Amino acid sequence: LDTELLAGFVDEIFSNGKAKKPIFDFVSGTRSRWEEIECDEDDVLLFEGIQVLYPAVLSVIESHGGKVLAVRPESGIEIDGKRFEPDFIRLCRRLVRDANFRGASPDFTLALWGSVRRNEETNIFPYMDRCDVRIDTTLSYELNVLAPYLRRIMAGVEWGSKYHKESLEILGLLEDVVGIESFVISDDSLYREFV
């Protein structure tokens, strides 16, 4: 996370009303281009992503009187007596999103998951109390929507992969979850980030 670039961008917006922001290409892992945006006093500047809770990012936002809104799954889902906790839901979301929109294999996503969780426990979750608003995004039917994607994605984890056992565990947990088509999610839903 380039906090120096972010701080400069925010200062520029508040000073001049316009600044250039990078467009990140997740498939190539690089900044693909720059885009200038303009804001006036009636606009809302939104920084999306759980990384806004990093202390360095929080200080940039708060230094300009910004508010912090946390949007994440905070409650679990129960299906046929089986409970799925928020961390499992988040992993499922990430596996589907990374495959659909970031060109990542399930092996790649699973390899990163441990470091993602450690980072969250150190740099994100301890700062949740600094959020002005928290929104629980758990949808009662989301595992039903994710299940067909996950069945296809996790089938791609090869027998020799060190994540093969974990992929089978995920599939086993979802074995009794009835899949439903993603058309139940409206086109303008934030959930379209995943499906």
mmCIF file of C-alpha atoms in Angstrom:
data_model
loop_
_atom_site.group_PDB
_atom_site.id
_atom_site.type_symbol
_atom_site.label_atom_id
_atom_site.label_comp_id
_atom_site.label_asym_id
_atom_site.label_seq_id
_atom_site.Cartn_x
_atom_site.Cartn_y
_atom_site.Cartn_z
ATOM 1 C CA LEU A 1 0.000 0.000 0.000
ATOM 2 C CA ASP A 2 1.586 3.281 -1.131
ATOM 3 C CA THR A 3 0.550 5.577 1.736
ATOM 4 C CA GLU A 4 2.851 8.347 0.525
ATOM 5 C CA LEU A 5 1.063 8.419 -2.844
ATOM 6 C CA LEU A 6 -2.313 8.305 -1.088
ATOM 7 C CA ALA A 7 -1.426 11.193 1.222
ATOM 8 C CA GLY A 8 -0.195 13.259 -1.730
ATOM 9 C CA PHE A 9 -3.340 12.474 -3.703
ATOM 10 C CA VAL A 10 -5.618 13.513 -0.835
ATOM 11 C CA ASP A 11 -3.652 16.713 -0.189
ATOM 12 C CA GLU A 12 -3.812 17.559 -3.904
ATOM 13 C CA ILE A 13 -7.585 16.980 -4.065
ATOM 14 C CA PHE A 14 -8.209 19.175 -1.040
ATOM 15 C CA SER A 15 -5.802 21.879 -2.269
ATOM 16 C CA ASN A 16 -6.597 22.008 -5.988
ATOM 17 C CA GLY A 17 -9.836 20.066 -6.415
ATOM 18 C CA LYS A 18 -8.187 17.619 -8.800
ATOM 19 C CA ALA A 19 -5.458 14.997 -8.796
ATOM 20 C CA LYS A 20 -4.279 11.965 -10.725
ATOM 21 C CA LYS A 21 -4.912 8.515 -9.318
ATOM 22 C CA PRO A 22 -3.417 5.245 -10.491
ATOM 23 C CA ILE A 23 -5.572 2.512 -11.973
ATOM 24 C CA PHE A 24 -4.328 -0.834 -10.697
ATOM 25 C CA ASP A 25 -4.553 -3.909 -12.910
ATOM 26 C CA PHE A 26 -4.909 -6.895 -10.579
ATOM 27 C CA VAL A 27 -4.228 -9.412 -13.324
ATOM 28 C CA SER A 28 -0.832 -7.927 -14.211
ATOM 29 C CA GLY A 29 -0.147 -6.687 -10.670
ATOM 30 C CA THR A 30 0.826 -3.210 -11.882
ATOM 31 C CA ARG A 31 -0.478 0.313 -12.194
ATOM 32 C CA SER A 32 -1.798 0.238 -15.736
ATOM 33 C CA ARG A 33 -2.527 3.940 -16.203
ATOM 34 C CA TRP A 34 -3.370 7.189 -14.437
ATOM 35 C CA GLU A 35 -6.694 8.960 -14.354
ATOM 36 C CA GLU A 36 -7.350 12.533 -13.299
ATOM 37 C CA ILE A 37 -10.373 13.130 -11.136
ATOM 38 C CA GLU A 38 -11.936 16.402 -10.118
ATOM 39 C CA CYS A 39 -13.910 17.100 -6.973
ATOM 40 C CA ASP A 40 -15.774 20.081 -5.664
ATOM 41 C CA GLU A 41 -17.117 20.799 -2.201
ATOM 42 C CA ASP A 42 -20.308 18.794 -2.825
ATOM 43 C CA ASP A 43 -18.495 15.596 -3.816
ATOM 44 C CA VAL A 44 -17.772 12.621 -1.596
ATOM 45 C CA LEU A 45 -14.325 11.086 -1.756
ATOM 46 C CA LEU A 46 -14.571 7.344 -1.099
ATOM 47 C CA PHE A 47 -11.619 5.089 -0.354
ATOM 48 C CA GLU A 48 -12.769 1.505 -0.756
ATOM 49 C CA GLY A 49 -11.035 -1.418 0.864
ATOM 50 C CA ILE A 50 -10.398 -2.780 4.305
ATOM 51 C CA GLN A 51 -6.907 -1.259 4.186
ATOM 52 C CA VAL A 52 -8.416 2.124 5.087
ATOM 53 C CA LEU A 53 -8.059 0.888 8.657
ATOM 54 C CA TYR A 54 -4.261 0.798 8.455
ATOM 55 C CA PRO A 55 -3.120 3.478 10.919
ATOM 56 C CA ALA A 56 -1.214 5.380 8.207
ATOM 57 C CA VAL A 57 -4.286 5.484 5.962
ATOM 58 C CA LEU A 58 -6.612 6.355 8.833
ATOM 59 C CA SER A 59 -4.445 9.334 9.696
ATOM 60 C CA VAL A 60 -4.630 10.617 6.098
ATOM 61 C CA ILE A 61 -8.418 10.304 6.053
ATOM 62 C CA GLU A 62 -8.934 11.693 9.533
ATOM 63 C CA SER A 63 -6.556 14.620 8.926
ATOM 64 C CA HIS A 64 -9.089 15.934 6.421
ATOM 65 C CA GLY A 65 -12.128 15.276 8.612
ATOM 66 C CA GLY A 66 -13.069 12.072 6.828
ATOM 67 C CA LYS A 67 -15.333 9.395 8.203
ATOM 68 C CA VAL A 68 -14.527 5.701 8.195
ATOM 69 C CA LEU A 69 -17.125 3.122 7.244
ATOM 70 C CA ALA A 70 -16.395 -0.600 7.632
ATOM 71 C CA VAL A 71 -18.258 -2.885 5.252
ATOM 72 C CA ARG A 72 -17.587 -6.576 5.836
ATOM 73 C CA PRO A 73 -19.259 -9.830 6.884
ATOM 74 C CA GLU A 74 -19.571 -9.787 10.668
ATOM 75 C CA SER A 75 -22.154 -12.488 11.302
ATOM 76 C CA GLY A 76 -22.203 -16.118 10.292
ATOM 77 C CA ILE A 77 -24.697 -18.091 8.253
ATOM 78 C CA GLU A 78 -26.448 -21.269 9.328
ATOM 79 C CA ILE A 79 -27.553 -23.728 6.665
ATOM 80 C CA ASP A 80 -29.200 -27.009 7.646
ATOM 81 C CA GLY A 81 -27.703 -26.866 11.140
ATOM 82 C CA LYS A 82 -24.177 -26.136 9.870
ATOM 83 C CA ARG A 83 -22.664 -22.792 10.887
ATOM 84 C CA PHE A 84 -20.373 -20.869 8.526
ATOM 85 C CA GLU A 85 -18.305 -18.209 10.290
ATOM 86 C CA PRO A 86 -17.411 -14.786 8.809
ATOM 87 C CA ASP A 87 -13.788 -15.799 8.087
ATOM 88 C CA PHE A 88 -14.971 -18.762 5.989
ATOM 89 C CA ILE A 89 -17.434 -16.506 4.152
ATOM 90 C CA ARG A 90 -14.657 -14.016 3.456
ATOM 91 C CA LEU A 91 -12.373 -16.766 2.144
ATOM 92 C CA CYS A 92 -15.138 -18.020 -0.149
ATOM 93 C CA ARG A 93 -15.773 -14.498 -1.426
ATOM 94 C CA ARG A 94 -12.061 -14.000 -2.051
ATOM 95 C CA LEU A 95 -11.648 -17.309 -3.887
ATOM 96 C CA VAL A 96 -14.512 -16.443 -6.241
ATOM 97 C CA ARG A 97 -13.511 -12.794 -6.718
ATOM 98 C CA ASP A 98 -9.852 -13.635 -7.354
ATOM 99 C CA ALA A 99 -10.779 -16.267 -9.935
ATOM 100 C CA ASN A 100 -13.449 -14.137 -11.638
ATOM 101 C CA PHE A 101 -11.756 -10.743 -11.689
ATOM 102 C CA ARG A 102 -8.076 -11.082 -10.829
ATOM 103 C CA GLY A 103 -6.985 -14.053 -12.883
ATOM 104 C CA ALA A 104 -5.824 -15.887 -9.749
ATOM 105 C CA SER A 105 -5.868 -19.619 -9.247
ATOM 106 C CA PRO A 106 -7.343 -21.046 -6.039
ATOM 107 C CA ASP A 107 -3.815 -22.201 -5.108
ATOM 108 C CA PHE A 108 -2.614 -18.588 -5.287
ATOM 109 C CA THR A 109 -5.510 -17.290 -3.173
ATOM 110 C CA LEU A 110 -5.135 -20.059 -0.591
ATOM 111 C CA ALA A 111 -1.367 -19.452 -0.431
ATOM 112 C CA LEU A 112 -1.996 -15.811 0.473
ATOM 113 C CA TRP A 113 -4.858 -16.427 2.896
ATOM 114 C CA GLY A 114 -2.656 -17.047 5.944
ATOM 115 C CA SER A 115 -0.735 -13.803 5.469
ATOM 116 C CA VAL A 116 -3.986 -11.938 4.739
ATOM 117 C CA ARG A 117 -5.409 -13.158 8.052
ATOM 118 C CA ARG A 118 -2.234 -12.293 10.005
ATOM 119 C CA ASN A 119 -2.202 -8.815 8.480
ATOM 120 C CA GLU A 120 -5.854 -8.274 9.381
ATOM 121 C CA GLU A 121 -5.298 -9.354 12.975
ATOM 122 C CA THR A 122 -2.308 -6.999 13.300
ATOM 123 C CA ASN A 123 -3.156 -3.972 11.136
ATOM 124 C CA ILE A 124 -6.901 -3.888 10.575
ATOM 125 C CA PHE A 125 -9.165 -5.496 13.159
ATOM 126 C CA PRO A 126 -7.550 -3.733 16.161
ATOM 127 C CA TYR A 127 -8.658 -0.425 14.593
ATOM 128 C CA MET A 128 -12.299 -1.342 13.977
ATOM 129 C CA ASP A 129 -13.304 0.811 16.954
ATOM 130 C CA ARG A 130 -12.160 3.882 14.996
ATOM 131 C CA CYS A 131 -14.883 3.284 12.401
ATOM 132 C CA ASP A 132 -17.709 5.774 12.447
ATOM 133 C CA VAL A 133 -20.092 3.192 10.966
ATOM 134 C CA ARG A 134 -19.930 -0.601 10.623
ATOM 135 C CA ILE A 135 -22.132 -2.464 8.150
ATOM 136 C CA ASP A 136 -22.491 -6.237 8.285
ATOM 137 C CA THR A 137 -22.579 -7.409 4.660
ATOM 138 C CA THR A 138 -23.375 -11.055 5.353
ATOM 139 C CA LEU A 139 -26.195 -12.190 3.075
ATOM 140 C CA SER A 140 -28.211 -15.196 4.207
ATOM 141 C CA TYR A 141 -28.103 -16.678 0.690
ATOM 142 C CA GLU A 142 -24.561 -15.782 -0.342
ATOM 143 C CA LEU A 143 -23.036 -19.218 0.131
ATOM 144 C CA ASN A 144 -25.811 -20.520 -2.105
ATOM 145 C CA VAL A 145 -24.654 -18.033 -4.761
ATOM 146 C CA LEU A 146 -20.946 -18.730 -4.214
ATOM 147 C CA ALA A 147 -21.259 -22.537 -4.081
ATOM 148 C CA PRO A 148 -21.546 -23.147 -7.875
ATOM 149 C CA TYR A 149 -18.506 -20.930 -8.491
ATOM 150 C CA LEU A 150 -16.533 -22.609 -5.712
ATOM 151 C CA ARG A 151 -17.353 -26.092 -6.980
ATOM 152 C CA ARG A 152 -15.941 -25.158 -10.381
ATOM 153 C CA ILE A 153 -12.950 -23.205 -9.032
ATOM 154 C CA MET A 154 -11.892 -25.690 -6.356
ATOM 155 C CA ALA A 155 -12.104 -28.572 -8.827
ATOM 156 C CA GLY A 156 -9.110 -26.911 -10.496
ATOM 157 C CA VAL A 157 -6.851 -27.601 -7.520
ATOM 158 C CA GLU A 158 -4.734 -30.535 -8.663
ATOM 159 C CA TRP A 159 -4.097 -33.700 -6.681
ATOM 160 C CA GLY A 160 -0.410 -32.837 -6.121
ATOM 161 C CA SER A 161 -1.103 -29.315 -4.881
ATOM 162 C CA LYS A 162 -0.340 -28.552 -1.250
ATOM 163 C CA TYR A 163 -3.838 -26.983 -1.172
ATOM 164 C CA HIS A 164 -5.652 -30.057 -2.481
ATOM 165 C CA LYS A 165 -6.705 -31.195 1.011
ATOM 166 C CA GLU A 166 -7.931 -27.683 1.884
ATOM 167 C CA SER A 167 -9.902 -27.495 -1.371
ATOM 168 C CA LEU A 168 -11.574 -30.803 -0.537
ATOM 169 C CA GLU A 169 -12.405 -29.488 2.943
ATOM 170 C CA ILE A 170 -14.036 -26.383 1.465
ATOM 171 C CA LEU A 171 -16.007 -28.492 -0.999
ATOM 172 C CA GLY A 172 -17.004 -30.837 1.815
ATOM 173 C CA LEU A 173 -18.331 -27.959 3.904
ATOM 174 C CA LEU A 174 -20.379 -26.788 0.936
ATOM 175 C CA GLU A 175 -21.570 -30.272 -0.041
ATOM 176 C CA ASP A 176 -25.139 -29.764 1.206
ATOM 177 C CA VAL A 177 -25.394 -26.112 0.181
ATOM 178 C CA VAL A 178 -27.871 -25.791 -2.667
ATOM 179 C CA GLY A 179 -26.486 -23.568 -5.394
ATOM 180 C CA ILE A 180 -28.497 -20.727 -6.845
ATOM 181 C CA GLU A 181 -27.713 -18.591 -9.862
ATOM 182 C CA SER A 182 -26.118 -15.198 -9.316
ATOM 183 C CA PHE A 183 -28.957 -13.400 -11.127
ATOM 184 C CA VAL A 184 -30.552 -13.010 -7.674
ATOM 185 C CA ILE A 185 -27.900 -10.340 -7.070
ATOM 186 C CA SER A 186 -28.907 -7.033 -8.648
ATOM 187 C CA ASP A 187 -26.553 -5.540 -11.216
ATOM 188 C CA ASP A 188 -25.859 -2.513 -9.011
ATOM 189 C CA SER A 189 -25.180 -4.515 -5.853
ATOM 190 C CA LEU A 190 -21.832 -4.135 -4.085
ATOM 191 C CA TYR A 191 -21.817 -7.924 -4.109
ATOM 192 C CA ARG A 192 -21.000 -7.791 -7.825
ATOM 193 C CA GLU A 193 -17.411 -7.349 -6.654
ATOM 194 C CA PHE A 194 -17.420 -11.121 -6.163
ATOM 195 C CA VAL A 195 -19.706 -12.616 -8.832
#
